[in-house]
């Protein structure tokens, strides 16, 4: 079979600022396309992205061409396969057990959320990105990971440094310098915390990993914590802001949910509509035939779940935010062995706590000007700002 | 060879041949039985392969262990006594003819 067609027109800039029209065209015209500006083959149909993620025997997560290892100063579980990946994942998984979610993390989330809502200014325009969504995600993460001493500001800065470093495909100096500094600070914090969680074990991720009967090596414990910091702030932050934007710009839907209490619908629709993690990379371990083309061994493919979530075969008018749309599986949490460990945490906290609490406390909240909200991101995507008046 | 019958919430039946040792989730996915999302691929972590075991088969299949019951609480459709994650039901010869009911929704 022929290789996938290749494209020289699509730029990283276009994918960063306005990717959805591009994906819509590709789903119709070239669902498997080599995009030269990113050096990858992108898959934009839901069936294909799912098939790749569910087939780790032929599509490895170990993409050596990313700057991730340098940014994290480690080969992390995100880029491992099989038992090596599973051992590191399972080391952290007990923290996220349904029982811990119910008894520890949901109550903790509720408290932090209410505290942070209390301190929002009432009579002026407030940007919910820096004033709520960012710090809320950081504080909850600190509690779950077992880093209560880390400030919201530090955690957000470290997270952004890890993201920028891992996405530094141009290998510029500044992002690597910034993440090196962040790594130093995180390493120092973890070194100080380990004896404390050994002395007083709890259900936090650090404690569970350190105090396991057969712990994974300390270097992997550290890299797991960094993965959680790198991914555990922007994703819940961007999900919350995206859903709030959707509801604030669709008052009829918001009113219907205030009546029915089905806030989980808004959660699922929001993360479908603009997936916080838009793409995931995999490497073909052998020649794979798909949709009439050959993906050659060694090719790096990007599964674009953002596009899978807008696949017209599954979703009518996918560009619309519609909490009442016909149910169909979105792929925002991925699938297969790397399926998001924080899925249930996100559903239970954002879907069942944050949305009803926010709209009960501020039933007249208004977006100041929807056209002023800026959306950005190719790998990770969300609004960069969400200016609102809480009391309408 | 064993056979499994899947019955959707609106009553549509699909019967498929299966291999002893496979999980019910795997059988459903391989046969493209609609109504099993199985996002995590069988790691007991996503609760999107939820099934209700038919009453007549429940004794042979057995109830969900505690950790599986905890996960079933996160399933999109209501968990009942006969609820199982189908990735955790491994086919044995005495499950030939097994009947499971699919919930209304996995998401």
Coordinates of C-alpha atoms in Angstrom, one line a residue:
Chain A
X1 CA 0.0 0.0 0.0
X2 CA 1.1 3.6 -0.5
X3 CA 2.4 5.8 2.3
X4 CA 0.1 8.4 3.7
X5 CA -0.1 11.7 1.7
X6 CA 2.2 14.4 3.0
X7 CA 1.5 18.1 3.7
X8 CA 3.7 21.2 3.7
X9 CA 0.9 23.8 4.3
X10 CA -0.2 23.1 7.8
X11 CA 1.8 25.1 10.3
X12 CA 2.4 24.6 14.0
X13 CA 1.0 28.1 14.5
X14 CA -2.3 27.1 12.8
X15 CA -2.6 24.0 14.8
X16 CA -1.9 26.0 18.0
X17 CA -4.4 28.7 17.4
X18 CA -7.3 27.2 15.4
X19 CA -6.9 23.5 14.9
X20 CA -10.6 22.4 14.6
X21 CA -11.2 23.6 11.1
X22 CA -8.1 21.9 10.0
X23 CA -9.1 18.6 11.6
X24 CA -12.6 18.9 10.1
X25 CA -11.0 19.1 6.6
X26 CA -8.6 16.3 7.3
X27 CA -11.3 13.9 8.6
X28 CA -13.0 14.4 5.2
X29 CA -10.0 14.6 2.9
X30 CA -7.0 13.0 4.5
X31 CA -7.6 11.3 7.7
X32 CA -4.1 9.9 7.8
X33 CA -1.7 12.6 6.9
X34 CA 2.1 13.2 7.2
X35 CA 2.4 16.7 8.5
X36 CA 5.9 17.9 7.8
X37 CA 5.9 20.9 10.1
X38 CA 5.6 18.6 13.1
X39 CA 7.4 15.7 11.6
X40 CA 4.6 13.3 12.4
X41 CA 1.7 11.4 10.8
X42 CA -1.6 12.7 12.3
X43 CA -4.7 10.5 12.6
X44 CA -8.0 12.4 12.9
X45 CA -10.7 9.7 12.7
X46 CA -12.1 8.3 16.0
X47 CA -11.9 4.7 14.9
X48 CA -8.2 5.1 14.0
X49 CA -7.1 7.0 17.1
X50 CA -8.8 4.4 19.3
X51 CA -7.4 1.5 17.3
X52 CA -3.8 2.8 17.8
X53 CA -4.1 3.4 21.5
X54 CA -5.7 0.0 22.0
X55 CA -2.8 -1.7 20.2
X56 CA 0.3 -1.2 22.3
X57 CA 1.9 -4.3 20.7
X58 CA 2.2 -2.4 17.4
X59 CA 2.2 1.2 18.6
X60 CA 4.6 2.0 21.4
X61 CA 4.5 4.9 23.7
X62 CA 8.2 5.1 23.7
X63 CA 8.8 8.0 21.3
X64 CA 12.5 8.8 21.6
X65 CA 12.2 11.9 19.4
X66 CA 10.5 14.1 22.1
X67 CA 12.3 16.4 24.5
X68 CA 10.3 14.9 27.3
X69 CA 13.1 12.8 28.9
X70 CA 15.3 15.9 29.0
X71 CA 12.6 18.0 30.6
X72 CA 11.7 15.4 33.2
X73 CA 15.3 14.3 33.7
X74 CA 13.9 10.8 33.4
X75 CA 12.3 8.2 31.1
X76 CA 8.8 8.5 32.5
X77 CA 5.9 6.0 32.6
X78 CA 4.1 8.0 29.8
X79 CA 6.8 6.8 27.4
X80 CA 7.0 3.2 28.6
X81 CA 5.1 0.1 27.5
X82 CA 4.0 -3.2 28.9
X83 CA 5.2 -4.3 32.4
X84 CA 7.6 -1.4 32.9
X85 CA 4.8 1.0 32.4
X86 CA 2.3 -1.0 34.5
X87 CA 4.7 -1.4 37.4
X88 CA 5.1 2.4 37.7
X89 CA 1.4 3.1 37.1
X90 CA 0.3 0.6 39.7
X91 CA 2.7 2.0 42.2
X92 CA 0.7 5.2 42.2
X93 CA -2.8 3.7 41.5
X94 CA -3.8 2.9 45.1
X95 CA -4.0 6.7 45.9
X96 CA -6.7 7.0 43.2
X97 CA -8.8 4.0 44.4
X98 CA -12.5 4.6 44.4
X99 CA -12.4 4.4 48.2
X100 CA -9.8 7.1 48.5
X101 CA -11.6 9.3 46.1
X102 CA -14.8 9.0 48.1
X103 CA -13.4 9.3 51.6
X104 CA -10.4 11.6 51.1
X105 CA -10.1 13.5 47.9
X106 CA -13.7 14.5 47.1
X107 CA -14.1 15.9 50.6
X108 CA -10.7 17.7 50.4
X109 CA -11.7 19.1 47.0
X110 CA -15.0 20.4 48.4
X111 CA -13.3 22.2 51.1
X112 CA -10.6 23.8 48.9
X113 CA -13.2 24.8 46.4
X114 CA -15.3 26.6 48.9
X115 CA -12.3 28.3 50.5
X116 CA -11.1 29.5 47.1
X117 CA -14.6 30.6 46.1
X118 CA -14.9 32.6 49.4
X119 CA -11.9 34.7 48.6
X120 CA -13.0 35.7 45.1
X121 CA -13.8 39.5 44.8
X122 CA -17.5 40.0 44.3
X123 CA -17.9 43.4 42.7
X124 CA -15.4 43.5 40.0
X125 CA -14.4 41.5 36.9
X126 CA -12.5 38.5 37.9
X127 CA -10.5 36.2 35.7
X128 CA -11.2 32.7 36.8
X129 CA -8.0 31.2 35.3
X130 CA -5.6 32.8 37.8
X131 CA -8.2 33.4 40.5
X132 CA -9.8 30.0 40.7
X133 CA -9.1 27.3 38.2
X134 CA -5.3 27.3 38.4
X135 CA -4.9 27.6 42.2
X136 CA -7.7 25.1 42.8
X137 CA -6.1 22.5 40.6
X138 CA -2.7 23.1 42.2
X139 CA -3.9 22.9 45.8
X140 CA -5.9 19.7 45.3
X141 CA -3.0 18.1 43.5
X142 CA -0.7 19.1 46.4
X143 CA -2.9 17.3 48.9
X144 CA -3.3 14.2 46.8
X145 CA 0.4 13.9 45.9
X146 CA 1.4 14.5 49.5
X147 CA 3.2 17.9 49.0
X148 CA 1.1 20.1 51.3
X149 CA 4.0 22.5 51.7
X150 CA 4.3 23.4 48.0
X151 CA 2.6 26.7 47.2
X152 CA 0.0 27.0 44.5
X153 CA 2.3 29.4 42.7
X154 CA 5.3 27.0 42.8
X155 CA 3.2 24.1 41.6
X156 CA 1.8 26.0 38.7
X157 CA 5.2 27.3 37.8
X158 CA 6.7 23.8 37.9
X159 CA 3.9 22.3 36.0
X160 CA 4.2 24.9 33.2
X161 CA 8.0 24.5 33.1
X162 CA 7.6 20.7 32.7
X163 CA 5.0 21.2 29.9
X164 CA 7.1 23.8 28.1
X165 CA 10.2 21.7 28.5
X166 CA 8.5 18.5 27.2
X167 CA 7.0 20.5 24.3
X168 CA 10.3 22.2 23.5
X169 CA 10.7 20.5 20.1
X170 CA 12.9 23.3 18.8
X171 CA 15.3 22.6 21.6
X172 CA 15.6 26.2 22.6
X173 CA 17.7 27.0 25.7
X174 CA 15.2 29.0 27.8
X175 CA 12.6 26.3 28.4
X176 CA 15.2 23.7 29.4
X177 CA 16.9 26.2 31.8
X178 CA 13.5 27.0 33.4
X179 CA 12.6 23.3 33.8
X180 CA 16.1 22.5 35.2
X181 CA 15.5 25.0 37.9
X182 CA 12.1 23.6 38.6
X183 CA 13.5 20.1 38.8
X184 CA 16.0 21.2 41.3
X185 CA 13.2 22.7 43.5
X186 CA 11.0 19.7 43.1
X187 CA 13.9 17.3 43.9
X188 CA 14.7 19.3 47.1
X189 CA 11.1 19.2 48.2
X190 CA 10.7 15.5 47.6
X191 CA 13.9 14.8 49.4
X192 CA 12.6 16.6 52.4
X193 CA 9.1 15.0 52.2
X194 CA 10.2 11.3 51.9
X195 CA 11.3 10.9 55.6
X196 CA 8.1 12.6 56.7
X197 CA 5.8 10.2 54.8
X198 CA 7.9 7.3 55.9
X199 CA 7.3 8.4 59.5
X200 CA 3.6 9.1 59.0
X201 CA 2.2 7.0 56.1
X202 CA -1.0 8.1 54.5
X203 CA -2.9 7.6 51.2
X204 CA -1.1 10.3 49.2
X205 CA 0.8 9.3 46.1
X206 CA 4.2 10.0 47.5
X207 CA 3.5 8.0 50.7
X208 CA 1.8 5.1 48.9
X209 CA 4.8 4.7 46.5
X210 CA 7.5 5.2 49.2
X211 CA 5.8 2.9 51.7
X212 CA 4.9 0.1 49.3
X213 CA 6.0 -3.5 50.3
X214 CA 8.2 -3.6 47.2
X215 CA 8.7 0.1 46.2
X216 CA 9.7 1.1 42.7
X217 CA 13.1 2.8 42.6
X218 CA 13.2 6.3 44.0
X219 CA 14.1 7.8 40.6
X220 CA 10.8 6.5 39.3
X221 CA 8.9 7.7 42.3
X222 CA 10.3 11.1 41.6
X223 CA 9.4 11.0 37.9
X224 CA 5.9 9.7 38.7
X225 CA 5.3 12.7 40.9
X226 CA 6.7 15.0 38.2
X227 CA 4.3 13.5 35.7
X228 CA 1.4 14.1 38.0
X229 CA 2.6 17.7 38.5
X230 CA 3.1 18.2 34.8
X231 CA -0.4 16.8 33.9
X232 CA -2.4 17.2 37.0
X233 CA -2.9 21.0 37.0
X234 CA -3.5 22.1 33.4
X235 CA -5.9 19.4 32.7
X236 CA -8.5 19.9 35.5
X237 CA -7.9 23.7 35.1
X238 CA -8.5 23.7 31.4
X239 CA -11.5 21.3 31.7
X240 CA -13.2 23.5 34.3
X241 CA -12.6 26.7 32.3
X242 CA -13.8 25.1 29.1
X243 CA -17.0 23.8 30.7
X244 CA -17.7 27.1 32.4
X245 CA -17.3 28.9 29.1
X246 CA -19.6 26.4 27.4
X247 CA -22.3 26.9 30.1
X248 CA -21.9 30.7 30.3
X249 CA -22.3 31.0 26.6
X250 CA -25.3 28.7 26.5
X251 CA -27.6 30.0 29.3
X252 CA -30.5 27.7 28.2
X253 CA -28.4 24.6 28.9
X254 CA -27.1 26.1 32.2
X255 CA -30.6 26.7 33.3
X256 CA -31.7 23.2 32.4
X257 CA -28.9 21.7 34.4
X258 CA -29.7 23.9 37.4
X259 CA -33.1 22.3 37.3
X260 CA -32.1 18.8 36.6
X261 CA -28.7 18.6 38.5
X262 CA -27.2 16.6 35.7
X263 CA -23.9 18.4 35.8
X264 CA -22.0 15.3 34.8
X265 CA -23.4 15.9 31.3
X266 CA -21.7 19.3 31.2
X267 CA -18.5 17.7 32.3
X268 CA -18.5 15.0 29.6
X269 CA -19.6 17.5 26.9
X270 CA -16.9 20.0 27.9
X271 CA -14.0 17.6 27.8
X272 CA -15.4 16.2 24.5
X273 CA -15.8 19.7 23.0
X274 CA -12.2 20.9 23.7
X275 CA -10.1 18.0 25.0
X276 CA -7.6 19.3 27.5
X277 CA -5.1 16.8 26.0
X278 CA -5.6 17.1 22.3
X279 CA -3.0 14.7 20.9
X280 CA -0.9 11.7 22.0
X281 CA 2.1 10.3 20.3
X282 CA 2.9 6.7 19.4
X283 CA 5.6 5.0 17.4
X284 CA 4.8 2.2 14.9
X285 CA 6.8 -0.9 15.8
X286 CA 6.1 -2.5 12.4
X287 CA 4.5 -1.6 9.1
X288 CA 0.8 -1.1 9.8
X289 CA -1.9 -0.9 7.1
X290 CA -4.7 1.4 8.0
X291 CA -7.4 3.0 5.9
X292 CA -5.6 2.2 2.6
X293 CA -2.2 3.4 3.5
X294 CA 0.9 1.9 5.1
X295 CA 2.2 3.5 8.3
X296 CA 5.9 2.5 8.1
X297 CA 7.8 1.0 11.0
X298 CA 9.4 3.7 13.0
X299 CA 6.9 6.4 12.0
X300 CA 5.7 8.6 14.8
X301 CA 2.0 9.0 14.7
X302 CA -0.1 11.6 16.6
X303 CA -3.5 10.3 17.6
X304 CA -5.6 13.5 17.6
X305 CA -8.3 12.8 20.2
X306 CA -9.5 16.4 19.8
X307 CA -10.5 15.5 16.3
X308 CA -11.8 12.0 17.2
X309 CA -14.2 13.9 19.6
X310 CA -15.5 15.9 16.7
X311 CA -15.8 13.0 14.3
X312 CA -19.1 13.5 12.3
X313 CA -19.6 9.7 12.3
X314 CA -20.2 9.9 16.1
X315 CA -21.3 13.5 16.8
X316 CA -23.8 15.7 15.0
X317 CA -22.6 19.3 14.8
X318 CA -19.5 18.4 16.8
X319 CA -18.5 22.1 16.9
X320 CA -21.5 22.9 19.2
X321 CA -21.3 22.7 22.9
X322 CA -24.5 20.7 23.6
X323 CA -24.8 18.9 27.0
X324 CA -27.9 17.2 25.7
X325 CA -26.4 15.7 22.6
X326 CA -26.8 12.0 21.9
X327 CA -24.3 10.1 24.0
X328 CA -21.2 8.7 22.3
X329 CA -17.8 7.8 23.7
X330 CA -15.3 10.7 23.6
X331 CA -11.6 9.9 23.9
X332 CA -10.4 12.7 26.1
X333 CA -9.1 10.3 28.8
X334 CA -7.5 8.1 26.2
X335 CA -7.8 4.4 26.1
X336 CA -5.7 1.3 26.5
X337 CA -3.0 0.9 29.1
X338 CA -2.3 4.6 29.4
X339 CA -6.0 5.5 30.1
X340 CA -5.9 8.5 32.4
X341 CA -5.4 7.6 36.0
X342 CA -7.2 10.8 37.1
X343 CA -10.4 10.1 35.1
X344 CA -12.7 9.3 38.1
X345 CA -11.1 12.0 40.2
X346 CA -11.9 14.6 37.5
X347 CA -15.5 13.3 37.0
X348 CA -16.2 13.2 40.7
X349 CA -14.7 16.6 41.5
X350 CA -15.3 18.8 38.5
X351 CA -18.5 17.2 37.3
X352 CA -20.2 16.5 40.6
X353 CA -18.8 19.1 43.0
X354 CA -17.3 22.1 41.2
X355 CA -20.0 22.8 38.7
X356 CA -23.1 22.6 41.0
X357 CA -21.2 24.5 43.8
X358 CA -20.1 27.3 41.5
X359 CA -23.5 27.8 39.9
X360 CA -25.4 27.5 43.2
X361 CA -23.2 30.1 44.8
X362 CA -23.2 32.4 41.7
X363 CA -26.4 31.8 39.8
X364 CA -26.1 35.1 38.0
X365 CA -22.5 34.7 36.9
X366 CA -21.8 36.3 33.5
X367 CA -19.0 36.1 31.1
X368 CA -17.8 39.7 30.5
X369 CA -17.2 39.3 26.7
X370 CA -17.0 35.8 25.1
X371 CA -15.0 37.2 22.2
X372 CA -12.2 38.3 24.6
X373 CA -11.6 34.7 25.7
X374 CA -8.4 33.4 24.0
X375 CA -8.0 29.7 23.3
X376 CA -4.6 28.2 22.7
X377 CA -2.8 24.9 22.3
X378 CA -1.9 22.0 20.0
X379 CA -0.9 19.4 22.6
X380 CA -2.8 20.8 25.5
X381 CA -5.7 23.2 24.9
X382 CA -7.9 25.5 26.9
X383 CA -8.9 29.1 27.5
X384 CA -6.1 31.4 28.6
X385 CA -8.5 33.7 30.4
X386 CA -12.1 33.6 31.6
X387 CA -13.2 37.1 32.8
X388 CA -16.6 37.0 34.6
X389 CA -18.8 39.0 36.9
X390 CA -19.8 36.7 39.7
X391 CA -23.0 38.5 40.6
X392 CA -24.1 39.3 37.0
Chain B
X1 CA -15.5 -23.1 22.2
X2 CA -18.0 -21.4 24.4
X3 CA -20.8 -19.1 23.5
X4 CA -21.9 -15.8 25.1
X5 CA -25.1 -13.9 24.6
X6 CA -25.1 -10.1 25.1
X7 CA -28.5 -8.5 25.5
X8 CA -28.7 -4.7 25.1
X9 CA -30.9 -2.5 27.3
X10 CA -33.5 -2.4 24.5
X11 CA -33.5 -6.1 24.2
X12 CA -31.3 -6.8 21.1
X13 CA -29.4 -10.1 21.4
X14 CA -26.0 -10.9 20.0
X15 CA -24.5 -14.4 20.5
X16 CA -20.8 -14.9 19.8
X17 CA -18.3 -17.7 19.9
X18 CA -15.6 -17.2 22.5
X19 CA -12.4 -18.9 23.7
X20 CA -12.0 -20.3 27.2
X21 CA -9.5 -18.0 29.0
X22 CA -10.7 -14.8 27.3
X23 CA -12.5 -12.2 29.3
X24 CA -16.1 -11.3 28.5
X25 CA -14.9 -7.8 27.7
X26 CA -12.3 -9.0 25.2
X27 CA -14.9 -11.2 23.5
X28 CA -17.3 -8.3 23.2
X29 CA -14.6 -6.0 21.8
X30 CA -13.3 -8.5 19.3
X31 CA -16.9 -9.2 18.0
X32 CA -17.7 -5.4 18.0
X33 CA -20.6 -5.9 20.3
X34 CA -22.0 -2.4 20.8
X35 CA -22.3 -1.2 24.4
X36 CA -18.9 -2.1 25.8
X37 CA -16.6 0.8 25.8
X38 CA -13.7 -0.8 27.7
X39 CA -11.6 2.3 27.7
X40 CA -8.8 1.1 30.0
X41 CA -8.4 -2.1 28.1
X42 CA -9.1 -4.5 31.0
X43 CA -7.2 -3.0 33.9
X44 CA -10.3 -2.7 36.2
X45 CA -9.8 1.1 36.2
X46 CA -12.4 2.7 34.0
X47 CA -15.8 1.1 34.7
X48 CA -16.8 1.2 31.0
X49 CA -17.3 -2.5 30.5
X50 CA -20.1 -2.8 33.0
X51 CA -22.5 -5.7 32.5
X52 CA -25.4 -7.2 34.5
X53 CA -24.9 -11.0 34.7
X54 CA -28.2 -12.8 33.9
X55 CA -29.8 -14.1 37.1
X56 CA -29.6 -17.7 35.9
X57 CA -25.8 -17.4 35.6
X58 CA -25.0 -15.2 38.5
X59 CA -24.1 -18.1 40.9
X60 CA -21.6 -19.5 38.5
X61 CA -20.0 -16.2 37.6
X62 CA -20.0 -14.9 41.2
X63 CA -20.3 -11.5 42.8
X64 CA -17.8 -8.7 42.2
X65 CA -15.0 -8.6 44.8
X66 CA -14.9 -5.5 47.0
X67 CA -12.4 -3.4 44.9
X68 CA -14.5 -4.2 41.8
X69 CA -17.6 -3.2 43.6
X70 CA -16.0 0.1 44.5
X71 CA -15.1 0.7 40.9
X72 CA -18.7 -0.2 39.8
X73 CA -20.0 2.7 41.8
X74 CA -18.4 5.0 39.2
X75 CA -20.1 3.2 36.3
X76 CA -22.4 5.4 34.3
X77 CA -25.5 3.2 34.7
X78 CA -26.6 2.1 38.2
X79 CA -24.7 -0.8 39.8
X80 CA -26.8 -3.7 40.9
X81 CA -26.1 -6.9 42.8
X82 CA -25.5 -8.7 39.5
X83 CA -23.1 -6.0 38.2
X84 CA -19.7 -7.0 37.1
X85 CA -16.9 -5.4 35.1
X86 CA -16.8 -7.8 32.1
X87 CA -13.0 -7.5 31.9
X88 CA -12.9 -9.4 35.2
X89 CA -15.0 -12.4 34.1
X90 CA -12.7 -15.0 32.6
X91 CA -14.4 -17.6 30.5
X92 CA -14.3 -21.2 31.7
X93 CA -15.9 -24.3 30.2
X94 CA -18.8 -24.1 32.6
X95 CA -19.7 -20.6 31.4
X96 CA -20.6 -22.0 28.0
X97 CA -24.0 -20.3 27.2
X98 CA -23.4 -17.3 29.5
X99 CA -25.9 -14.5 29.2
X100 CA -25.1 -10.9 30.2
X101 CA -27.2 -7.8 29.9
X102 CA -25.7 -4.5 28.8
X103 CA -26.5 -1.3 30.7
X104 CA -28.1 1.6 29.0
X105 CA -24.9 3.6 29.0
X106 CA -21.1 3.1 29.7
X107 CA -20.4 6.8 29.7

